Amino acid sequence: MLFPDLFQTNNLLFYERFEAYKDYVLGDCKPSEVKEFIAEYLEKAIEPSGWKAIWHTDVFDVLVEVTDVEFSSLNAIVQLCEPFLCESRVSSITHESINDLLEVKDQRVPLQELRVVFDESGLYDQTALAIEHVRFFYQQIWQPWDEEEEDYFDYFVRCVEPRLRLHYDILEDRIPSGLVAEYRSLLLQCEEVYMQFTNLRNNLSNKDSDSESELDNVSMVEGMKMDDEMENLKRKLKLIENPLLRYLFCYQRNSGSYNVQAKGPRPTGGKVIHVVSTSMSITTLQCLTRERLQPESGNKDLEIQFHRDPLEAVNACYEGDLVIICPGLYTIYGLINIMDSIEIEGYGLPDDVVIEKRGKGDSFVDCNGAHIKISNVKFVQHEAVEGIITIHSGKTELDNCVLQCETTGITVKKSAELLMKYSDLYGAKGAGMEIYPGSKCTLIGNGIHHCRDGILIKDFIDVVYEIPKIIMENNVIHNNEGYAVVLVKPSPDFEKNSHNEELKGELLDTNMIEEEANSNILQPNLNEAIGVEDKAIGQSDLLEEDKSNPTFAKVEVECEYAVDCEESEGNQVIATELVANTRRKTQLHKKRLSTLGIVTADDNNLTSQEIFVSIVGNQFKRNGKGSFGTFLF
């Protein structure tokens, strides 16, 4: 016979559990009052007898009837139902053995092990829900050492809410997989140490005080060490459980590049070609051999390895290896972390070689190698919370790739370099590209569209002297919600407050403008842009004078002004603003040196920074707010 239907209570939403624990189960109880509050809640919510349930254990499931409930001990008194229904995971379970087990347990079964049988009358709905809340609490929230915490804080606020949020963030893949593994490992370590500490403490407390010996003193020292270790582990757990602390201190070291080191050249020497394919026909193998493997086989000892997963292939790479991905849809659940200089090539068109990312918490691709090349691959994100590609260091080349984003698209960090050619990027809920100070970015013949903003150039870190060095040629940036290109830089008010200097009206030195306008540093099209620079800067100064509101804080990014222009003028305006911003930082740097008493500095060195900018032939079409905007913070 089949088991009867059960109440389905294990798929409750976050807010349902949150409200239940906050308003009904725990309220504002202290850690030492948790069991008392739960007992009071169960006494009000559970029918004391007359309902059936499945007694679920790791070994068997058996149908029982509840005759009474002991609320203080969270136990139910049960008896076997007739007819006897049992599902066993071992062959030796019988009616008699279950009866014997219940007799040994005085017919008492933990409420957490009971699954309430469904009843159409609705009489036992609250009973099933209450048991689910208790079961979930002791499985996911409660930790054995909680009852020893100080009683001066609200247990729900301090422990229940952050752990409940963490549980649902993990369920929804919003936490990096490395951080989840670390948290679970810490929990196991903490439980093991706590068990050892508890046993040692019980042994010491059971001994007669008159029989104190040197051995007892050694045990006390061990107990103190265990206690220190417990406190250290608990602090680490709280860092991960608290959402704010988790973001500030834990995400960075679990981004994928924190613990991984570059392998360097293969110890045995040589280069390996890694071929990725879920299945391969004879025709595909022949074409692959003729077109890609034979040209690479100048060295007869060249090794070829086959993989079913791109992530597996990248993890097996050493410096100089080549990964060839055959046509197909590949689903990965971890981070593609590239630490060495390797080449990843799709064998076919990008739409035929698709790598799909599942799991919201992890980044998609992190690039840290000195020189990485990726070509002919389509990357697809689903419900992600991290960007699609992050370049932390070194140079990365993207050629003929398609990037279907969810949050931010490509992020180019300080001192990193990106060369992106003939690629298509779309769908980012933030900026399609984020370019950080001190980086170098070359974009040729790309399409960036249907993002919030096309390209976000960040110049908000004044201690980083270099602004991003950018080449943009023949790109089409269109149909974005905001601007095609946005420059983020500090406001004059922020600079004045930070350095105690009056910078208003001194963003550009007239002599420097005329001197650099005649130089050959810029591309020819930028020399034409110098003439309209004063007009753009004058407009910004007028708007900056109106911004005297003290709430203009550095944490908030506000739109000070936007330069909207026709498509033909977009390249010129963007180049002009980037040049002006470089000069602003040059003057700021000179003022800092003067403040420090460095009066013999060589002005030529301070102003000879190469403005490596070429912005020509780009098209800006149908962007919601225009071609170019500047945000001051």
XYZ file of N, CA and C in Angstrom, residues 229-431:
609
model
N 39.492 28.759 20.250
C 39.258 28.309 18.889
C 37.783 28.432 18.523
N 36.912 28.106 19.482
C 35.470 28.242 19.247
C 35.103 29.691 18.952
N 35.612 30.614 19.750
C 35.295 32.024 19.555
C 35.775 32.512 18.196
N 36.948 32.053 17.784
C 37.483 32.442 16.477
C 36.591 31.926 15.346
N 36.166 30.657 15.441
C 35.295 30.082 14.425
C 33.934 30.775 14.401
N 33.405 31.110 15.564
C 32.109 31.791 15.633
C 32.179 33.179 14.998
N 33.297 33.867 15.204
C 33.451 35.178 14.564
C 33.459 35.053 13.042
N 34.138 34.032 12.533
C 34.158 33.823 11.081
C 32.761 33.497 10.547
N 32.011 32.703 11.315
C 30.648 32.386 10.895
C 29.776 33.631 10.847
N 29.918 34.503 11.832
C 29.095 35.710 11.868
C 29.451 36.657 10.723
N 30.722 36.667 10.315
C 31.103 37.487 9.165
C 30.352 37.063 7.917
N 30.164 35.757 7.761
C 29.469 35.256 6.570
C 27.957 35.394 6.726
N 27.438 35.231 7.947
C 25.991 35.290 8.160
C 25.444 36.702 8.013
N 26.196 37.697 8.440
C 25.719 39.076 8.361
C 25.841 39.590 6.924
N 24.754 40.031 6.287
C 24.805 40.407 4.863
C 25.816 41.505 4.564
N 25.877 42.540 5.410
C 26.791 43.646 5.148
C 28.243 43.221 5.322
N 28.538 42.528 6.435
C 29.905 42.072 6.671
C 30.323 41.057 5.613
N 29.377 40.233 5.189
C 29.678 39.250 4.142
C 30.109 39.953 2.858
N 29.425 41.016 2.509
C 29.771 41.734 1.279
C 31.116 42.439 1.398
N 31.372 43.030 2.577
C 32.585 43.820 2.755
C 33.838 42.968 2.868
N 33.750 41.836 3.579
C 34.953 41.099 3.938
C 35.091 39.733 3.271
N 34.001 39.174 2.774
C 34.052 37.786 2.311
C 33.969 37.634 0.797
N 33.274 38.537 0.121
C 33.069 38.338 -1.316
C 34.375 38.412 -2.089
N 35.271 39.344 -1.681
C 36.492 39.537 -2.453
C 37.346 38.281 -2.464
N 37.512 37.656 -1.309
C 38.395 36.497 -1.271
C 37.735 35.245 -1.841
N 36.443 35.322 -2.165
C 35.779 34.190 -2.807
C 35.371 34.526 -4.233
N 35.978 35.565 -4.794
C 35.657 35.929 -6.174
C 36.299 34.989 -7.170
N 37.192 34.124 -6.713
C 37.788 33.145 -7.596
C 39.267 33.346 -7.801
N 39.715 34.607 -7.777
C 41.122 34.872 -8.057
C 41.928 35.077 -6.786
N 41.292 34.938 -5.635
C 41.981 35.230 -4.383
C 42.924 34.103 -3.990
N 42.471 32.879 -4.128
C 43.253 31.751 -3.651
C 44.040 31.046 -4.753
N 43.703 31.330 -6.022
C 44.279 30.569 -7.116
C 45.553 31.253 -7.597
N 46.584 30.471 -7.861
C 47.845 30.985 -8.366
C 48.057 30.499 -9.795
N 48.796 31.286 -10.567
C 49.138 30.872 -11.920
C 50.052 29.650 -11.875
N 49.840 28.724 -12.809
C 50.645 27.505 -12.848
C 51.990 27.726 -13.527
N 52.036 28.652 -14.501
C 53.257 28.858 -15.250
C 53.448 27.782 -16.306
N 54.659 27.656 -16.850
C 54.915 26.634 -17.878
C 54.734 25.230 -17.319
N 54.387 24.301 -18.197
C 54.212 22.903 -17.799
C 55.561 22.329 -17.351
N 55.578 21.626 -16.212
C 56.850 21.092 -15.694
C 57.592 20.225 -16.705
N 56.840 19.484 -17.521
C 57.476 18.611 -18.519
C 57.772 19.343 -19.824
N 57.383 20.624 -19.897
C 57.609 21.394 -21.106
C 56.577 21.119 -22.173
N 56.598 21.904 -23.219
C 55.693 21.670 -24.333
C 54.342 22.345 -24.161
N 53.528 22.215 -25.201
C 52.203 22.822 -25.267
C 51.162 21.736 -25.460
N 49.998 21.927 -24.842
C 48.903 20.962 -24.953
C 47.703 21.655 -25.591
N 47.056 20.960 -26.529
C 45.797 21.445 -27.106
C 44.660 20.714 -26.402
N 43.743 21.464 -25.800
C 42.595 20.898 -25.091
C 41.367 21.037 -25.999
N 40.802 19.929 -26.399
C 39.623 19.926 -27.267
C 38.396 19.639 -26.408
N 37.411 20.532 -26.473
C 36.202 20.406 -25.659
C 35.033 20.040 -26.570
N 34.354 18.938 -26.229
C 33.187 18.528 -27.016
C 32.367 17.541 -26.203
N 31.048 17.700 -26.230
C 30.178 16.729 -25.560
C 30.077 15.449 -26.379
N 30.121 15.575 -27.690
C 30.147 14.425 -28.594
C 30.744 14.903 -29.912
N 31.331 13.996 -30.651
C 32.005 14.405 -31.875
C 31.813 13.356 -32.966
N 31.362 13.819 -34.119
C 31.213 12.922 -35.263
C 32.560 12.762 -35.964
N 32.653 11.760 -36.805
C 33.891 11.523 -37.557
C 34.177 12.702 -38.485
N 33.117 13.264 -39.091
C 33.291 14.399 -39.994
C 33.866 15.602 -39.262
N 33.316 15.894 -38.066
C 33.817 17.018 -37.274
C 35.268 16.805 -36.882
N 35.612 15.587 -36.490
C 36.989 15.281 -36.097
C 37.943 15.457 -37.275
N 37.514 15.021 -38.467
C 38.359 15.172 -39.649
C 38.575 16.641 -39.989
N 37.495 17.434 -39.937
C 37.612 18.877 -40.223
C 38.488 19.566 -39.187
N 38.288 19.218 -37.928
C 39.074 19.820 -36.857
C 40.554 19.486 -37.024
N 40.832 18.244 -37.366
C 42.222 17.830 -37.552
C 42.860 18.571 -38.725
N 42.113 18.677 -39.835
C 42.658 19.315 -41.032
C 42.850 20.816 -40.845
N 41.879 21.483 -40.184
C 41.891 22.940 -40.130
C 42.637 23.499 -38.922
N 42.636 22.789 -37.800
C 43.219 23.377 -36.592
C 44.342 22.556 -35.977
N 44.217 21.254 -35.968
C 45.220 20.449 -35.273
C 46.488 20.286 -36.099
N 46.364 20.037 -37.395
C 47.552 19.855 -38.230
C 48.411 21.115 -38.323
N 47.815 22.329 -38.482
C 48.667 23.521 -38.491
C 49.434 23.734 -37.184
N 48.900 23.215 -36.072
C 49.562 23.376 -34.781
C 50.584 22.278 -34.519
N 50.625 21.282 -35.394
C 51.401 20.083 -35.086
C 52.806 20.115 -35.667
N 53.450 21.297 -35.687
C 54.827 21.354 -36.104
C 55.709 20.506 -35.201
N 55.321 20.474 -33.932
C 56.003 19.595 -32.982
C 55.248 18.268 -32.938
N 55.900 17.175 -33.382
C 55.226 15.880 -33.460
C 54.840 15.342 -32.090
N 55.479 15.860 -31.035
C 55.178 15.386 -29.685
C 54.047 16.197 -29.036
N 53.411 17.048 -29.810
C 52.326 17.871 -29.269
C 51.212 16.990 -28.721
N 50.784 17.276 -27.505
C 49.776 16.447 -26.825
C 48.390 17.053 -27.013
N 47.392 16.190 -27.204
C 45.999 16.618 -27.305
C 45.200 15.939 -26.198
N 44.451 16.746 -25.446
C 43.594 16.225 -24.387
C 42.144 16.566 -24.721
N 41.229 15.649 -24.405
C 39.809 15.845 -24.691
C 39.039 16.050 -23.388
N 38.090 16.991 -23.409
C 37.276 17.319 -22.234
C 35.819 17.463 -22.680
N 34.920 17.306 -21.729
C 33.491 17.504 -21.993
C 32.999 18.856 -21.493
N 33.852 19.591 -20.772
C 33.426 20.811 -20.087
C 34.498 21.885 -20.283
N 34.145 23.111 -20.730
C 35.148 24.178 -20.870
C 35.838 24.519 -19.560
N 35.093 24.483 -18.448
C 35.693 24.795 -17.157
C 36.781 23.789 -16.804
N 36.513 22.527 -17.059
C 37.506 21.474 -16.816
C 38.746 21.689 -17.676
N 38.544 22.082 -18.935
C 39.671 22.300 -19.840
C 40.540 23.469 -19.383
N 39.906 24.581 -18.993
C 40.671 25.753 -18.535
C 41.447 25.422 -17.261
N 40.829 24.689 -16.355
C 41.513 24.335 -15.110
C 42.713 23.419 -15.353
N 42.718 22.707 -16.484
C 43.830 21.803 -16.797
C 44.953 22.500 -17.550
N 44.773 23.770 -17.886
C 45.739 24.475 -18.728
C 46.964 24.940 -17.956
N 48.082 24.979 -18.678
C 49.302 25.632 -18.229
C 49.614 26.763 -19.201
N 50.647 27.529 -18.890
C 51.047 28.657 -19.718
C 51.226 28.217 -21.178
N 50.577 28.960 -22.098
C 50.767 28.719 -23.516
C 49.853 27.687 -24.137
N 48.966 27.070 -23.359
C 48.068 26.036 -23.890
C 46.973 26.661 -24.757
N 46.372 25.826 -25.587
C 45.274 26.238 -26.464
C 44.038 25.392 -26.155
N 42.892 26.061 -25.973
C 41.608 25.380 -25.749
C 40.742 25.596 -26.984
N 40.361 24.522 -27.646
C 39.460 24.585 -28.808
C 38.118 23.999 -28.390
N 37.061 24.818 -28.484
C 35.730 24.394 -28.066
C 34.896 24.108 -29.309
N 34.463 22.890 -29.444
C 33.660 22.484 -30.601
C 32.226 22.998 -30.462
N 31.483 23.080 -31.563
C 30.098 23.579 -31.495
C 29.253 22.789 -30.502
N 28.399 23.522 -29.754
C 27.540 22.896 -28.765
C 27.157 23.887 -27.679
N 26.222 23.498 -26.840
C 25.797 24.296 -25.696
C 26.408 23.680 -24.446
N 27.236 24.457 -23.739
C 27.923 23.971 -22.546
C 27.413 24.760 -21.336
N 26.915 24.056 -20.348
C 26.403 24.685 -19.136
C 27.409 24.476 -18.011
N 27.833 25.574 -17.391
C 28.786 25.487 -16.292
C 28.175 26.112 -15.045
N 28.664 25.692 -13.886
C 28.128 26.169 -12.607
C 29.190 26.853 -11.757
N 30.425 26.895 -12.236
C 31.490 27.530 -11.473
C 32.088 28.694 -12.238
N 33.153 29.239 -11.685
C 33.844 30.385 -12.260
C 34.937 29.915 -13.212
N 34.993 30.506 -14.407
C 36.117 30.284 -15.318
C 37.207 31.281 -14.932
N 38.208 30.798 -14.231
C 39.256 31.665 -13.693
C 40.542 31.405 -14.469
N 40.938 32.371 -15.283
C 42.090 32.194 -16.172
C 43.282 32.933 -15.561
N 44.235 32.162 -15.073
C 45.403 32.744 -14.401
C 46.643 32.769 -15.286
N 46.693 31.928 -16.318
C 47.872 31.845 -17.181
C 47.557 32.407 -18.569
N 48.605 32.668 -19.324
C 48.445 33.152 -20.699
C 48.043 31.979 -21.588
N 46.765 31.891 -21.918
C 46.258 30.804 -22.749
C 45.361 31.398 -23.827
N 44.984 30.559 -24.783
C 44.078 30.976 -25.848
C 42.859 30.064 -25.850
N 41.667 30.670 -25.877
C 40.410 29.921 -25.946
C 39.742 30.273 -27.266
N 39.481 29.256 -28.062
C 38.966 29.487 -29.416
C 37.752 28.607 -29.678
N 36.672 29.233 -30.115
C 35.515 28.462 -30.538
C 35.698 27.988 -31.970
N 35.426 26.714 -32.184
C 35.585 26.151 -33.538
C 34.254 26.309 -34.277
N 34.091 27.463 -34.900
C 32.844 27.764 -35.591
C 32.420 29.188 -35.302
N 31.170 29.498 -35.582
C 30.625 30.826 -35.299
C 30.263 30.942 -33.824
N 30.246 32.176 -33.275
C 29.925 32.332 -31.851
C 28.563 31.750 -31.465
N 27.573 31.880 -32.344
C 26.242 31.359 -32.015
C 26.208 29.833 -31.981
N 27.249 29.192 -32.504
C 27.318 27.726 -32.473
C 28.103 27.206 -31.278
N 28.930 28.069 -30.668
C 29.766 27.673 -29.523
C 29.312 28.511 -28.335
N 28.391 27.972 -27.527
C 27.721 28.737 -26.477
C 28.095 28.162 -25.108
N 28.581 29.046 -24.236
C 28.857 28.679 -22.843
C 27.843 29.403 -21.970
N 27.036 28.637 -21.278
C 25.926 29.170 -20.491
C 26.256 29.038 -19.016
N 26.061 30.116 -18.259
C 26.403 30.132 -16.829
C 25.151 29.996 -15.985
N 25.162 29.012 -15.089
C 24.106 28.848 -14.097
C 24.689 29.124 -12.712
N 23.863 29.638 -11.820
C 24.345 29.982 -10.491
C 24.591 31.475 -10.410
N 23.870 32.139 -9.519
C 23.893 33.600 -9.485
C 25.088 34.166 -8.728
N 25.629 33.405 -7.783
C 26.612 33.989 -6.874
C 27.995 34.152 -7.445
N 28.378 33.339 -8.398
C 29.739 33.363 -8.919
C 29.858 34.289 -10.121
N 31.072 34.823 -10.305
C 31.371 35.522 -11.549
C 31.399 34.504 -12.690
N 31.417 35.009 -13.897
C 31.443 34.129 -15.069
C 32.895 33.853 -15.477
N 33.599 34.914 -15.917
C 34.985 34.760 -16.365
C 35.840 35.806 -15.666
N 36.908 35.370 -15.007
C 37.904 36.256 -14.410
C 39.216 36.080 -15.153
N 39.777 37.173 -15.646
C 41.023 37.116 -16.421
C 42.157 37.745 -15.613
N 43.207 36.958 -15.369
C 44.360 37.425 -14.605
C 45.683 37.125 -15.301
N 45.643 36.425 -16.420
C 46.860 36.053 -17.125
C 47.510 37.239 -17.818
N 48.812 37.104 -18.127
C 49.553 38.188 -18.767
C 49.011 38.486 -20.162
N 48.627 37.448 -20.919
C 48.087 37.661 -22.262
C 47.096 36.538 -22.571
N 45.809 36.870 -22.565
C 44.741 35.897 -22.771
C 44.003 36.258 -24.049
N 43.709 35.250 -24.873
C 42.943 35.470 -26.102
C 41.689 34.591 -26.081
N 40.547 35.203 -26.359
C 39.273 34.475 -26.444
C 38.608 34.874 -27.746
N 38.208 33.886 -28.558
C 37.616 34.210 -29.855
C 36.504 33.227 -30.202
N 35.532 33.716 -30.952
C 34.458 32.896 -31.540
C 33.648 32.135 -30.495
N 33.349 32.764 -29.378
C 32.584 32.126 -28.302
C 31.441 33.050 -27.896
N 30.303 32.467 -27.589
C 29.176 33.220 -27.040
C 29.019 32.866 -25.567
N 28.999 33.899 -24.697
C 28.805 33.726 -23.264
C 27.394 34.192 -22.907
N 26.669 33.360 -22.176
C 25.276 33.665 -21.832
C 25.099 33.573 -20.324
N 24.588 34.643 -19.711
C 24.284 34.664 -18.278
C 22.787 34.512 -18.052
N 22.424 33.898 -16.902
C 21.028 33.792 -16.499
C 20.904 34.200 -15.034
N 20.119 35.247 -14.769
C 19.808 35.682 -13.398
C 21.063 35.862 -12.561
N 22.088 36.484 -13.135
C 23.361 36.638 -12.439
C 23.344 37.880 -11.560
N 24.276 37.926 -10.598
C 24.466 39.115 -9.771
C 25.878 39.676 -9.955
N 26.722 38.996 -10.708
C 28.074 39.456 -11.003
C 28.198 39.715 -12.503
N 29.253 40.460 -12.888
C 29.476 40.779 -14.287
C 29.856 39.548 -15.101
N 29.864 39.710 -16.437
C 30.106 38.558 -17.302
C 31.601 38.279 -17.460
N 32.423 39.327 -17.614
C 33.879 39.163 -17.699
C 34.530 40.276 -16.894
N 35.469 39.912 -16.025
C 36.238 40.881 -15.252
C 37.716 40.674 -15.545
N 38.376 41.743 -15.962
C 39.806 41.679 -16.256
C 40.537 42.348 -15.097
N 41.164 41.549 -14.269
C 41.827 42.056 -13.070
C 43.237 42.555 -13.361
N 43.957 41.867 -14.226
C 45.329 42.249 -14.542
C 45.704 41.636 -15.880
N 46.842 42.085 -16.432
C 47.292 41.559 -17.711
C 46.457 42.076 -18.872
N 46.705 41.494 -20.043
C 45.995 41.892 -21.260
C 45.076 40.771 -21.719
N 43.846 41.129 -22.047
C 42.866 40.171 -22.550
C 42.365 40.637 -23.908
N 42.340 39.726 -24.868
C 41.810 40.017 -26.202
C 40.516 39.249 -26.416
N 39.486 39.955 -26.840
C 38.209 39.340 -27.234
C 38.004 39.611 -28.714
N 37.854 38.558 -29.485
C 37.719 38.712 -30.931
C 36.512 37.904 -31.403
N 35.555 38.605 -32.024
C 34.376 37.956 -32.598
C 33.626 37.127 -31.554
N 33.364 37.746 -30.417
C 32.621 37.081 -29.335
C 31.252 37.741 -29.170
N 30.328 37.010 -28.576
C 29.004 37.528 -28.245
C 28.824 37.385 -26.737
N 28.389 38.474 -26.080
C 28.220 38.458 -24.637
C 26.796 38.868 -24.295
N 26.016 37.917 -23.836
C 24.636 38.173 -23.403
C 24.657 38.325 -21.893
N 24.536 39.558 -21.433
C 24.797 39.890 -20.019
C 23.503 39.928 -19.207
N 23.703 39.965 -17.881
C 22.592 40.163 -16.954
C 22.809 41.422 -16.120
N 23.951 41.541 -15.451
C 24.218 42.724 -14.618
C 25.169 43.648 -15.372
N 26.406 43.767 -14.885
C 27.415 44.518 -15.628
C 27.980 43.626 -16.717
N 28.442 44.237 -17.794
C 29.062 43.464 -18.863
C 30.514 43.167 -18.551
N 31.422 43.899 -19.205
C 32.869 43.704 -19.028
C 33.395 44.779 -18.080
N 34.211 44.373 -17.123
C 34.848 45.300 -16.200
C 36.358 45.222 -16.396
N 36.974 46.382 -16.660
C 38.429 46.448 -16.844
C 39.006 47.165 -15.630
N 39.703 46.433 -14.771
C 40.215 46.974 -13.514
C 41.498 47.768 -13.735
N 41.947 48.420 -12.674
C 43.175 49.219 -12.704
C 44.354 48.374 -13.184
N 45.161 48.933 -14.063
C 46.373 48.317 -14.608
C 46.082 47.152 -15.551
N 44.815 46.885 -15.842
C 44.474 45.817 -16.800
C 44.300 46.416 -18.193
N 44.327 45.551 -19.199
C 44.200 46.010 -20.579
C 43.238 45.100 -21.337
N 42.365 45.724 -22.114
C 41.404 44.987 -22.935
C 41.530 45.414 -24.384
N 41.613 44.437 -25.273
C 41.489 44.660 -26.711
C 40.271 43.868 -27.180
N 39.224 44.578 -27.576
C 37.965 43.930 -27.959
C 37.647 44.313 -29.401
N 37.531 43.304 -30.275
C 37.325 43.551 -31.700
C 36.128 42.762 -32.221
N 35.288 43.435 -32.991
C 34.220 42.794 -33.767
C 33.344 41.882 -32.897
N 33.016 42.345 -31.704
C 32.202 41.566 -30.767
C 30.886 42.272 -30.504
N 29.957 41.551 -29.934
C 28.610 42.070 -29.679
C 28.296 41.879 -28.203
N 27.915 42.971 -27.518
C 27.605 42.921 -26.087
C 26.238 43.551 -25.872
N 25.367 42.875 -25.128
C 24.024 43.420 -24.924
C 23.385 42.830 -23.661
N 22.330 43.508 -23.181
C 21.493 42.972 -22.117
C 21.895 43.336 -20.707
N 22.941 44.147 -20.502
C 23.398 44.447 -19.140
C 22.421 45.393 -18.451
N 22.083 45.062 -17.210
C 21.207 45.947 -16.429
C 21.977 47.141 -15.882
N 23.299 47.047 -15.871
C 24.151 48.182 -15.551
C 24.798 48.681 -16.831
N 26.069 49.021 -16.745
C 26.799 49.463 -17.929
C 27.294 48.257 -18.714
